[in-house]
Coordinates of C-alpha atoms in Angstrom, one line a residue:
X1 CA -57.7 -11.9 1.4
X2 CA -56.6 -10.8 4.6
X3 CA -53.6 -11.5 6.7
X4 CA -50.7 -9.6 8.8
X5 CA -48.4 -11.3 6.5
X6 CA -50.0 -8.9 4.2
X7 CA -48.7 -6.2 6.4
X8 CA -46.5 -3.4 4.8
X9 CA -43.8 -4.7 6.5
X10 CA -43.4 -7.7 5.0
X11 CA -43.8 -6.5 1.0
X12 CA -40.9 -5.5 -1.4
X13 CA -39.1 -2.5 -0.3
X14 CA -38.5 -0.8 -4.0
X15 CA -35.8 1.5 -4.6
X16 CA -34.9 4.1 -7.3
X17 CA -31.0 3.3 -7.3
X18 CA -29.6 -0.5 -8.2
X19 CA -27.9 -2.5 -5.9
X20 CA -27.3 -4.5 -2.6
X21 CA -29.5 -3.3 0.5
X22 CA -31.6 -5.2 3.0
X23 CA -35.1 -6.3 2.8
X24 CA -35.3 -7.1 6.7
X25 CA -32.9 -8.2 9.0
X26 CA -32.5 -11.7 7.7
X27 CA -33.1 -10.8 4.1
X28 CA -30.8 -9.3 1.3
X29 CA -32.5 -7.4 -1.9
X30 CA -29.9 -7.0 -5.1
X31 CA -31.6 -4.6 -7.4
X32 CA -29.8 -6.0 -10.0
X33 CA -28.7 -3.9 -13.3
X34 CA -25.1 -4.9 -14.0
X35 CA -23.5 -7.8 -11.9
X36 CA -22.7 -8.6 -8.3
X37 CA -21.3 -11.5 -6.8
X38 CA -22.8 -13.5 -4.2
X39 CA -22.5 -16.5 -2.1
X40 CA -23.4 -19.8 -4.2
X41 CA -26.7 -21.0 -2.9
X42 CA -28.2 -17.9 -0.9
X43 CA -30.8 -17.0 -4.0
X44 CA -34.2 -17.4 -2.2
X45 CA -36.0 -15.2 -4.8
X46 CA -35.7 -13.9 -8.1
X47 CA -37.4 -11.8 -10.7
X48 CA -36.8 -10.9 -13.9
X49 CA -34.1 -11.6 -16.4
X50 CA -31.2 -12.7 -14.5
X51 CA -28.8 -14.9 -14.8
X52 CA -26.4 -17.0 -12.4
X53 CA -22.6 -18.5 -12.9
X54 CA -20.5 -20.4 -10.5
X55 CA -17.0 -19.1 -10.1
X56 CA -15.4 -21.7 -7.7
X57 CA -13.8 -19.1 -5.3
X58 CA -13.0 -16.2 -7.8
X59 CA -10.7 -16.9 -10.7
X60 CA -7.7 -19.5 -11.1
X61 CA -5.6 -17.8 -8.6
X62 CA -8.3 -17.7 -5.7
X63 CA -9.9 -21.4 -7.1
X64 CA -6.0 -22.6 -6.1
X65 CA -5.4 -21.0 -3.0
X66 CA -9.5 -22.2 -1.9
X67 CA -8.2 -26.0 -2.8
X68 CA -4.9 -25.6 -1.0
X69 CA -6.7 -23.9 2.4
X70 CA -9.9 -25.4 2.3
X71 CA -11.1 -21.1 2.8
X72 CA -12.4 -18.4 0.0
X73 CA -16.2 -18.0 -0.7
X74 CA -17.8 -20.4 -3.2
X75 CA -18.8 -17.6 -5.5
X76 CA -21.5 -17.3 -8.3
X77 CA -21.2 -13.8 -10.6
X78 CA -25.2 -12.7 -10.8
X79 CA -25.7 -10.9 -13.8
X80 CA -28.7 -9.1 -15.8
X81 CA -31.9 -6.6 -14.6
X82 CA -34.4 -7.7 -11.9
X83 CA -34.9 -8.1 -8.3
X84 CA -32.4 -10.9 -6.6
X85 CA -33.1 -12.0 -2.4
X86 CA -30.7 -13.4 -0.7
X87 CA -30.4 -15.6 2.5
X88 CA -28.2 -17.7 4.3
X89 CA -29.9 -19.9 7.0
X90 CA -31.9 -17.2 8.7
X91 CA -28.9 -15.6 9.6
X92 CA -28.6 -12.1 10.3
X93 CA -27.4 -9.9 7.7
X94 CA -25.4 -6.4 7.9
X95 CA -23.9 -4.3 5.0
X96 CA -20.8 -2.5 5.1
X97 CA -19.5 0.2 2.7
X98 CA -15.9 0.6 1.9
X99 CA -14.6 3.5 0.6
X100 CA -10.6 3.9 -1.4
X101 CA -8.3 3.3 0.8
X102 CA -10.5 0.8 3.3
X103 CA -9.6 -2.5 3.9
X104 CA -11.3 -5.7 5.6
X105 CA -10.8 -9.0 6.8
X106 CA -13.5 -11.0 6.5
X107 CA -14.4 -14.9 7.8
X108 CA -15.3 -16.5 4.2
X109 CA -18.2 -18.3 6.1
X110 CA -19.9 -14.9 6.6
X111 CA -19.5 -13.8 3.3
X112 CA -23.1 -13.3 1.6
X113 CA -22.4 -10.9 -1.1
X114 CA -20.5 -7.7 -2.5
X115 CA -20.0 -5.6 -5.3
X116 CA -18.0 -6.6 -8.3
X117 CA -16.2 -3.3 -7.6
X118 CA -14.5 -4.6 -5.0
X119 CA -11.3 -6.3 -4.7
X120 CA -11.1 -9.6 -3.1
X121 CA -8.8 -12.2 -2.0
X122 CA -7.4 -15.0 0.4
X123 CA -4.8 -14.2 2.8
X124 CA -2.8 -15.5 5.8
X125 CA -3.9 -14.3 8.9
X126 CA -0.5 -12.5 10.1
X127 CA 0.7 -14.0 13.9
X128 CA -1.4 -17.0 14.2
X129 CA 1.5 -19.4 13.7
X130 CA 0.3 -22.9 13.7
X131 CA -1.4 -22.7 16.9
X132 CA -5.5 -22.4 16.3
X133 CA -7.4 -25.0 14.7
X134 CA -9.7 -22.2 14.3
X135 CA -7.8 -21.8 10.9
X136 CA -5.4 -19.3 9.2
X137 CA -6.6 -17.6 6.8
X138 CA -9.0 -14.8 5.5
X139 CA -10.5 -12.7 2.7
X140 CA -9.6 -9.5 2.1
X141 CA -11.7 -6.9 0.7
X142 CA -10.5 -3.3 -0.8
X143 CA -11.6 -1.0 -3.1
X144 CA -15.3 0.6 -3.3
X145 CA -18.3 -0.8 -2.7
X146 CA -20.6 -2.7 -0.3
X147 CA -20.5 -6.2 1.2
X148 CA -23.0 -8.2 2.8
X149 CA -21.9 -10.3 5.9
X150 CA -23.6 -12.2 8.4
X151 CA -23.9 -12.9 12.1
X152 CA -26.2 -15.1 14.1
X153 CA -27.2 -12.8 16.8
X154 CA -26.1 -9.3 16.9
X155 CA -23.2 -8.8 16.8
X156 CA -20.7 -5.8 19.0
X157 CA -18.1 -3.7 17.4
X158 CA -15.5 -3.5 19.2
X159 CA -13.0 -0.6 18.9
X160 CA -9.3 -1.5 19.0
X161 CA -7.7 1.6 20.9
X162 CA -5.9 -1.1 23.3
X163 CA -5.1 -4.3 23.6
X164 CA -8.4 -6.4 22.4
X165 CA -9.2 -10.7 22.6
X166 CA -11.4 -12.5 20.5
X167 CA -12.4 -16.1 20.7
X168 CA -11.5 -17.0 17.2
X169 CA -14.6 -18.6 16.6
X170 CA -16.5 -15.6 17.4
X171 CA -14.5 -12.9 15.2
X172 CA -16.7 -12.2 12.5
X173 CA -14.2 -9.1 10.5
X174 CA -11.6 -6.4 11.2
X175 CA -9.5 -4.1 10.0
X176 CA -7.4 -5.4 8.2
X177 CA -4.3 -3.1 8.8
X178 CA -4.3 -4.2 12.5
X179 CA -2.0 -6.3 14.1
X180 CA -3.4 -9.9 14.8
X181 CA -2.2 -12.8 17.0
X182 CA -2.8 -16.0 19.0
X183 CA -2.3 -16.4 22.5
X184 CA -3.1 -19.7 24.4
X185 CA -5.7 -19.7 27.4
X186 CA -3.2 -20.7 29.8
X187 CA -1.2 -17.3 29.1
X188 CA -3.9 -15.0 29.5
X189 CA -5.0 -16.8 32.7
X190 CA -8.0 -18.9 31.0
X191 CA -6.7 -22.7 31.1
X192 CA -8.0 -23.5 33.6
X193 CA -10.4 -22.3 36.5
X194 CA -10.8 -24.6 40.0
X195 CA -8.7 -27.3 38.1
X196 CA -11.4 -27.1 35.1
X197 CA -11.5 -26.3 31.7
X198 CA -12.6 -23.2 30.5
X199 CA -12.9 -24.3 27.0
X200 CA -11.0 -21.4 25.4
X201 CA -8.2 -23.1 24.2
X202 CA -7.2 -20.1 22.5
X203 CA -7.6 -16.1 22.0
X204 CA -7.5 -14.3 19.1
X205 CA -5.3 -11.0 19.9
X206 CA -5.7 -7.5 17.9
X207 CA -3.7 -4.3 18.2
X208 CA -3.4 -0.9 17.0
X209 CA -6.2 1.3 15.5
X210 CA -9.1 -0.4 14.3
X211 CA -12.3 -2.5 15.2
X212 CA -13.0 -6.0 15.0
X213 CA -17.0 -7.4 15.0
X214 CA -17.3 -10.2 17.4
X215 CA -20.9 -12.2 17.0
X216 CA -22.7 -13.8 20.2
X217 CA -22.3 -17.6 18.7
X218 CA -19.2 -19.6 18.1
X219 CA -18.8 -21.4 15.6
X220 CA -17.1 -24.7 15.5
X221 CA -13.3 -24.6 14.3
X222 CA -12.6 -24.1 10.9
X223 CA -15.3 -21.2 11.1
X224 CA -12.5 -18.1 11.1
X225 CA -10.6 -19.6 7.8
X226 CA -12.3 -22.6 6.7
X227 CA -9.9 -25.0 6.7
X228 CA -8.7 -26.5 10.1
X229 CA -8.0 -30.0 8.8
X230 CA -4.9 -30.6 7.4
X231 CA -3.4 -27.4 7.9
X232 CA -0.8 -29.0 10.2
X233 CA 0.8 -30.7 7.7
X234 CA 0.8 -27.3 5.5
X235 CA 2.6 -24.3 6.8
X236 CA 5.7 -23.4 4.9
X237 CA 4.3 -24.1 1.2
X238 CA 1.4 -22.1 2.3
X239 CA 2.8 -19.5 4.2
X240 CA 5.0 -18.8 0.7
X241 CA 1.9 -19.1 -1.7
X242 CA -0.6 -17.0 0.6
X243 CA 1.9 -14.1 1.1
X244 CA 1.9 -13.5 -2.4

């Protein structure tokens, strides 16, 4: 049988060491001996003997703090020996290693999967107020080991050596020791243009020393936390529990 889907492109990239790389752009390949945890429903593929458990968003505390924002990463712990692909609507997919001492603030949405190494959690995104209904909050990775995240499109990393602006909706992760804020359109000169909308209601502001990724699409609100509905009616109880 012959075809270019045949090509050598296109057939399993094998690897002598376990764990999370990418099979092509769109594609993720766990070389699974051990665990990982991924996103639930991006298994595409799968062989040998591996098994799969949902973990709501990552233990009691997270499961709470998921119900309460309406954010986290609906998680399932992948565990055994075999080959596990991963996709998430033909999205694009990116991995990023983090080292002691790193930390990142991630949109849940783009979340695929990451090592079980790794520390991860839900926090308040610091000097948003309650102005965005892009949401408020964000996980937080530390420790060692590698995430997969996603973009549609590719994506620009922007270096934060002055002041930087995001639209929310298009802030895919950043550092998470910088400094982060909301600014309306009408102060940064955006509310309008001819008497017209611009449609950026809001911008995402960062400062200090740092990068943020920024993707070409933006999603629709509830995209940077998750939860943009009924978060009006939320802020002190939530402010307290998420800066715990």
């Amino acid at each position: 049988m012959r075809s270019e889907l045949f090509s050598a492109d296109n057939l399993e990239k094998e690897s002598n060491q376990p764990g999370l790389r990418l099979q092509n752009s769109k594609l993720l390949k766990a070389e699974l001996n051990g665990e990982f945890m991924a996103r639930v429903g991006s298994m595409v593929a799968y062989q040998g003997q591996v098994q799969f458990e949902a973990l709501g968003s990552g233990g009691l505390g997270k499961f709470l703090k998921q119900k309460l924002t309406g954010e986290g990463v609906p998680l399932m712990k992948v565990t055994g020996r075999g080959d596990v692909f991963l996709a998430e609507n033909a999205a694009d997919i990116h991995m990023i290693d983090l080292e002691p001492g790193d930390a990142l603030s991630i949109n849940g949405a783009n979340v695929l999967a990451f090592d079980s190494t790794l520390n991860y959690d839900i926090k308040m995104v610091q000097g948003v107020g309650m102005m965005s209904n892009a949401g408020l909050f964000n996980c937080v990775f530390s420790g060692y080991g590698r995430i997969a995240v996603t973009t549609k499109g590719t994506p620009v990393v922007l270096s934060v050596d002055q002041p930087t602006y995001v639209d929310p909706q298009a802030a895919i992760c950043w550092s998470a020791n910088l400094q982060t804020g909301y600014h309306r359109a009408e102060q940064m000169g955006l509310g309008t243009l001819l008497g017209r909308s611009t449609g950026e209601r809001f911008t995402m502001s960062f400062a200090g020393q740092g990068f943020v990724v920024v993707q070409p699409s933006e999603e629709p609100p509830g995209g940077l936390a998750g939860a943009a509905q009924g978060q009006q009616q939320s802020g002190g109880i939530l402010g307290n529990l998420m800066g715990n």
